């Protein structure tokens, strides 16, 4: 989100392969939702949250995982955002707009109300994730009863639901096929719904849940993890490097789910050199810290630009990135984990 604007026109001089990978990083969105569904099924399949206490405990744990750092990002971003709105609209309207945006984000409604996304645009996906968490216990109960054939059918339905929604939209409104994204004269409400609305991304989460069910049904038929993981990575890179101008809506939804399923299958497969390396404590810590990095990279980038500046773009960006990594790790260790543990303990004690 920040790199192209930070380094300016020199960004376009980078190797084409690197530019493609950075520019098409949006394919990670459907993988993120599918990964969530897969992991949640894997964790809760033996002890599903059915009773009222377990159900609320599940939601409390999800809230405790997401909310503290998300709310910290709001706190860090509110002042520069308020200054920007006051400068553009005046003191009164600026304060009203800021309050409206803040309320929408506090209740994870920004993806449902896209006009409030100026606050910290990348966090719209948190609204989708919260929506999926609310539905997961009920999806789990249904998925856990499926046979292998029914699970395969469900996976196909989840994939083609995304294809019908986004592919149909591109056929009806060809402007949506442009890359970079150029909605033209289309209503912003329509384009925001197709790109951001949680209902549109629910099939990707369901795809992950059903993939978790299929994995459970495999039992002793575990594949070699490294082979699937490397195969998925190589195939995904090859598809992204073909030069085909994939419609943006398809990139951010269903298109590469089968290849991303290989990554999930490989990560959960039989251990190999690569999967064992990914399980090293420092690598796991870095992975667990990426949530803070994702949520905070925009507000911290704004403050870095204000306090440090971007006069020497490359060095400034490298310094910012190093700071972001360090802050994310420290926040995970000394803010996220202790606060999450405390919130869950409070709920358990009251029950």
XYZ file of C-alpha atoms in Angstrom:
351
model
C 0.000 0.000 0.000
C 2.848 2.421 0.698
C 5.823 1.304 -1.386
C 4.876 2.696 -4.865
C 4.076 6.161 -3.527
C 7.111 6.148 -1.253
C 9.813 5.439 -3.844
C 8.032 7.302 -6.648
C 8.670 6.716 -10.340
C 11.787 4.631 -9.610
C 9.398 1.908 -8.486
C 8.570 1.328 -12.160
C 12.233 0.582 -12.944
C 12.299 -2.504 -10.758
C 12.397 -5.979 -12.404
C 9.084 -6.891 -14.017
C 8.794 -10.144 -12.063
C 9.125 -8.302 -8.756
C 6.634 -5.641 -9.829
C 4.116 -8.332 -10.810
C 4.438 -10.094 -7.466
C 4.103 -6.854 -5.494
C 1.264 -5.547 -7.632
C -0.658 -8.812 -7.455
C -0.242 -9.353 -3.729
C -4.030 -8.983 -3.522
C -4.321 -12.710 -4.317
C -3.399 -13.212 -0.655
C -6.872 -12.028 0.399
C -8.819 -15.177 -0.603
C -5.952 -17.279 0.769
C -6.292 -15.451 4.094
C -10.009 -16.302 4.332
C -9.520 -19.901 3.187
C -6.651 -20.314 5.662
C -8.868 -19.056 8.494
C -11.616 -21.534 7.638
C -9.156 -24.426 7.283
C -7.348 -23.744 10.570
C -10.558 -23.200 12.539
C -11.977 -26.515 11.316
C -8.691 -28.247 12.109
C -8.684 -26.857 15.667
C -12.377 -27.217 16.563
C -13.436 -30.371 14.706
C -13.070 -32.584 17.803
C -14.646 -30.135 20.264
C -17.078 -27.897 18.331
C -18.470 -24.832 20.159
C -22.081 -25.983 20.441
C -23.107 -25.259 24.024
C -23.797 -21.635 24.874
C -20.696 -21.247 27.064
C -18.351 -22.752 24.441
C -19.995 -20.705 21.715
C -19.429 -17.409 23.501
C -15.931 -18.469 24.544
C -15.089 -19.080 20.894
C -16.281 -15.595 19.945
C -14.448 -14.026 22.895
C -11.206 -15.705 21.818
C -11.624 -14.453 18.247
C -12.404 -10.934 19.480
C -9.415 -11.010 21.843
C -7.158 -12.061 18.961
C -8.251 -9.274 16.615
C -9.539 -6.320 18.600
C -6.619 -5.013 20.752
C -4.197 -4.295 17.909
C -7.001 -3.204 15.609
C -8.174 -0.633 18.162
C -4.570 0.476 18.640
C -4.397 1.154 14.888
C -7.483 3.366 15.220
C -5.853 5.272 18.059
C -2.676 5.830 16.027
C -4.556 6.909 12.909
C -7.282 9.128 14.301
C -5.274 12.347 14.753
C -3.759 12.666 11.232
C -7.092 11.565 9.780
C -8.951 14.221 11.800
C -6.499 16.896 10.646
C -7.051 15.872 7.036
C -10.849 15.999 7.320
C -10.866 19.351 9.125
C -8.601 20.828 6.437
C -10.901 19.515 3.690
C -14.364 20.111 5.215
C -13.993 22.468 8.168
C -13.974 21.844 11.913
C -17.630 20.836 12.456
C -18.071 18.523 9.455
C -14.578 17.110 10.016
C -15.379 16.143 13.613
C -18.718 14.597 12.595
C -17.144 12.554 9.789
C -14.339 11.387 12.066
C -16.834 10.287 14.736
C -18.883 8.407 12.127
C -15.822 6.644 10.716
C -14.580 5.813 14.196
C -17.896 4.270 15.287
C -18.106 2.157 12.125
C -14.579 0.836 12.687
C -15.073 0.221 16.413
C -17.902 -2.191 15.547
C -16.079 -3.758 12.547
C -18.591 -2.381 10.052
C -16.240 -0.696 7.593
C -16.642 -3.341 4.868
C -20.424 -2.999 5.168
C -20.114 0.821 5.041
C -17.283 1.385 2.541
C -17.494 5.187 2.768
C -15.879 4.849 6.220
C -12.796 3.061 4.859
C -10.622 6.150 4.473
C -9.631 5.701 8.092
C -7.341 2.701 7.447
C -8.387 1.129 4.162
C -6.616 -2.274 4.412
C -8.526 -3.140 7.587
C -11.764 -3.663 5.652
C -10.827 -7.357 5.604
C -11.172 -7.457 9.405
C -14.917 -6.819 8.963
C -15.094 -9.836 6.668
C -13.169 -11.982 9.129
C -15.446 -11.019 12.039
C -18.500 -11.908 9.940
C -16.985 -15.318 9.132
C -16.160 -15.925 12.806
C -19.784 -15.263 13.753
C -20.948 -17.893 11.259
C -18.207 -20.482 11.782
C -19.771 -22.494 14.658
C -22.887 -23.071 12.537
C -20.895 -23.873 9.387
C -18.786 -26.330 11.392
C -21.829 -28.262 12.611
C -22.998 -28.747 9.035
C -19.578 -29.450 7.506
C -18.694 -32.051 10.150
C -21.540 -34.290 8.922
C -20.548 -34.305 5.241
C -19.243 -37.365 3.456
C -16.217 -37.180 1.176
C -18.359 -36.912 -1.963
C -20.527 -34.219 -0.360
C -17.413 -32.309 0.702
C -16.016 -32.341 -2.835
C -19.381 -31.128 -4.103
C -19.399 -28.367 -1.484
C -15.888 -27.247 -2.491
C -16.983 -27.033 -6.131
C -20.107 -25.077 -5.154
C -18.095 -22.632 -3.011
C -15.628 -22.059 -5.855
C -18.242 -21.612 -8.561
C -20.355 -19.339 -6.362
C -17.418 -16.921 -6.395
C -17.022 -17.446 -10.135
C -20.696 -16.679 -10.771
C -20.680 -13.541 -8.607
C -17.433 -11.996 -9.816
C -17.302 -13.493 -13.307
C -20.910 -12.487 -13.910
C -20.160 -8.955 -12.711
C -17.246 -8.663 -15.152
C -19.436 -9.878 -18.033
C -22.224 -7.420 -17.185
C -19.878 -4.490 -16.473
C -16.704 -4.904 -18.596
C -15.176 -1.857 -16.886
C -14.550 -4.100 -13.878
C -12.101 -6.213 -15.912
C -9.601 -3.359 -16.220
C -6.243 -3.484 -14.492
C -5.321 -1.228 -12.823
C -8.798 -1.095 -11.343
C -10.857 1.416 -13.377
C -14.543 1.320 -12.474
C -15.252 4.183 -14.863
C -18.748 5.585 -14.478
C -20.038 2.695 -12.375
C -21.547 3.428 -8.985
C -18.998 3.312 -6.187
C -21.594 1.421 -4.113
C -21.653 -1.374 -6.699
C -17.881 -1.635 -7.058
C -17.352 -1.506 -3.297
C -19.958 -4.237 -2.760
C -18.294 -6.545 -5.296
C -14.817 -5.907 -3.922
C -15.347 -5.576 -0.160
C -18.691 -6.862 1.097
C -18.393 -9.797 3.549
C -21.168 -11.730 1.761
C -19.058 -11.774 -1.406
C -16.066 -13.276 0.418
C -17.989 -15.838 2.462
C -17.497 -18.584 -0.225
C -13.716 -18.286 0.219
C -13.989 -18.868 3.965
C -16.411 -21.755 3.370
C -13.938 -23.212 0.849
C -11.328 -23.328 3.637
C -13.763 -24.945 6.100
C -14.654 -27.648 3.568
C -11.000 -28.182 2.714
C -10.417 -28.772 6.425
C -13.240 -31.328 6.385
C -11.693 -33.081 3.385
C -8.337 -33.126 5.151
C -9.939 -34.753 8.190
C -11.587 -37.411 5.984
C -8.242 -38.295 4.399
C -7.014 -39.689 7.745
C -3.910 -41.771 6.960
C -3.603 -40.547 3.373
C -1.385 -37.570 4.188
C 0.539 -36.083 1.218
C 4.137 -34.935 1.321
C 3.939 -31.422 2.700
C 6.970 -29.967 0.906
C 5.838 -31.211 -2.512
C 2.381 -29.620 -2.226
C 3.738 -26.424 -0.693
C 6.436 -25.882 -3.313
C 4.097 -26.958 -6.116
C 1.492 -24.428 -5.042
C 4.055 -21.619 -4.753
C 5.638 -22.340 -8.164
C 2.298 -22.670 -9.971
C 0.967 -19.503 -8.378
C 4.061 -17.510 -9.399
C 3.900 -18.912 -12.940
C 0.269 -17.888 -13.323
C 0.991 -14.410 -11.982
C 3.952 -14.026 -14.337
C 2.075 -14.971 -17.513
C 1.346 -11.316 -18.219
C -2.386 -12.005 -18.432
C -4.356 -9.040 -17.136
C -6.563 -10.952 -14.757
C -9.694 -8.999 -13.738
C -9.064 -7.437 -10.358
C -12.302 -8.747 -8.848
C -11.292 -12.311 -9.718
C -7.803 -11.891 -8.300
C -9.202 -10.798 -4.950
C -11.756 -13.593 -4.730
C -12.070 -17.084 -6.161
C -9.624 -17.334 -9.073
C -6.573 -18.987 -7.496
C -8.272 -20.873 -4.653
C -7.314 -24.334 -6.067
C -3.620 -23.355 -6.111
C -3.896 -21.809 -2.663
C -5.504 -25.064 -1.491
C -2.209 -26.761 -2.402
C -0.429 -24.401 0.001
C -2.836 -25.330 2.803
C -2.588 -29.029 1.972
C 1.194 -28.789 1.978
C 1.373 -26.863 5.237
C -0.678 -29.569 6.958
C 1.004 -32.498 5.202
C 3.794 -34.858 6.236
C 6.821 -33.035 7.565
C 9.727 -32.233 5.276
C 12.714 -29.868 5.273
C 10.650 -26.813 4.271
C 7.717 -27.459 6.605
C 10.085 -28.178 9.499
C 11.886 -24.883 8.829
C 8.536 -23.054 8.854
C 7.869 -24.531 12.310
C 10.989 -23.014 13.874
C 10.132 -20.749 16.825
C 11.517 -17.554 15.265
C 9.707 -18.170 11.982
C 6.470 -18.895 13.863
C 6.937 -15.697 15.892
C 7.404 -13.679 12.717
C 4.260 -15.244 11.248
C 2.234 -14.488 14.372
C 3.456 -10.878 14.259
C 2.228 -10.281 10.717
C -1.281 -9.436 11.923
C 0.059 -6.401 13.782
C 2.165 -5.548 10.736
C -0.879 -5.704 8.475
C -3.134 -3.631 10.715
C -0.546 -0.999 11.666
C 1.459 -0.497 8.480
C -0.656 2.418 7.216
C -0.947 4.495 10.431
C 2.702 3.858 11.335
C 3.693 4.761 7.771
C 1.824 8.068 8.064
C 3.567 8.916 11.338
C 6.960 7.849 9.963
C 6.508 10.134 6.968
C 5.508 13.018 9.270
C 8.323 12.577 11.802
C 11.180 11.168 9.709
C 10.217 12.153 6.183
C 10.757 10.397 2.864
C 13.549 12.573 1.467
C 15.719 9.548 0.674
C 12.948 7.163 -0.455
C 14.745 3.819 -0.445
C 16.573 4.348 2.852
C 13.490 5.856 4.425
C 11.380 2.899 3.362
C 13.965 0.377 4.592
C 14.122 2.170 7.938
C 10.339 2.233 8.153
C 10.093 -1.455 7.287
C 12.680 -2.412 9.914
C 10.803 -0.336 12.486
C 7.492 -1.941 11.464
C 8.890 -5.463 11.870
C 10.369 -4.667 15.284
C 7.213 -2.930 16.545
C 5.020 -5.792 15.283
C 7.074 -8.440 17.091
C 7.190 -6.415 20.324
C 3.458 -5.739 20.194
C 2.696 -9.400 19.675
C 4.858 -10.494 22.613
C 4.076 -7.766 25.126
C 0.667 -6.417 24.097
C -1.382 -8.887 22.052
C -0.624 -12.127 23.904
C -0.916 -10.784 27.501
C -4.094 -8.806 26.744
C -5.665 -11.702 24.853
C -4.930 -14.053 27.740
C -6.366 -11.570 30.225
C -9.590 -11.032 28.262
C -10.223 -14.770 27.902
C -9.499 -15.341 31.614
C -11.969 -12.603 32.614
C -14.703 -14.238 30.536
C -13.979 -17.713 31.921
C -14.002 -16.439 35.526
C -17.356 -14.703 35.081
C -18.890 -17.838 33.629
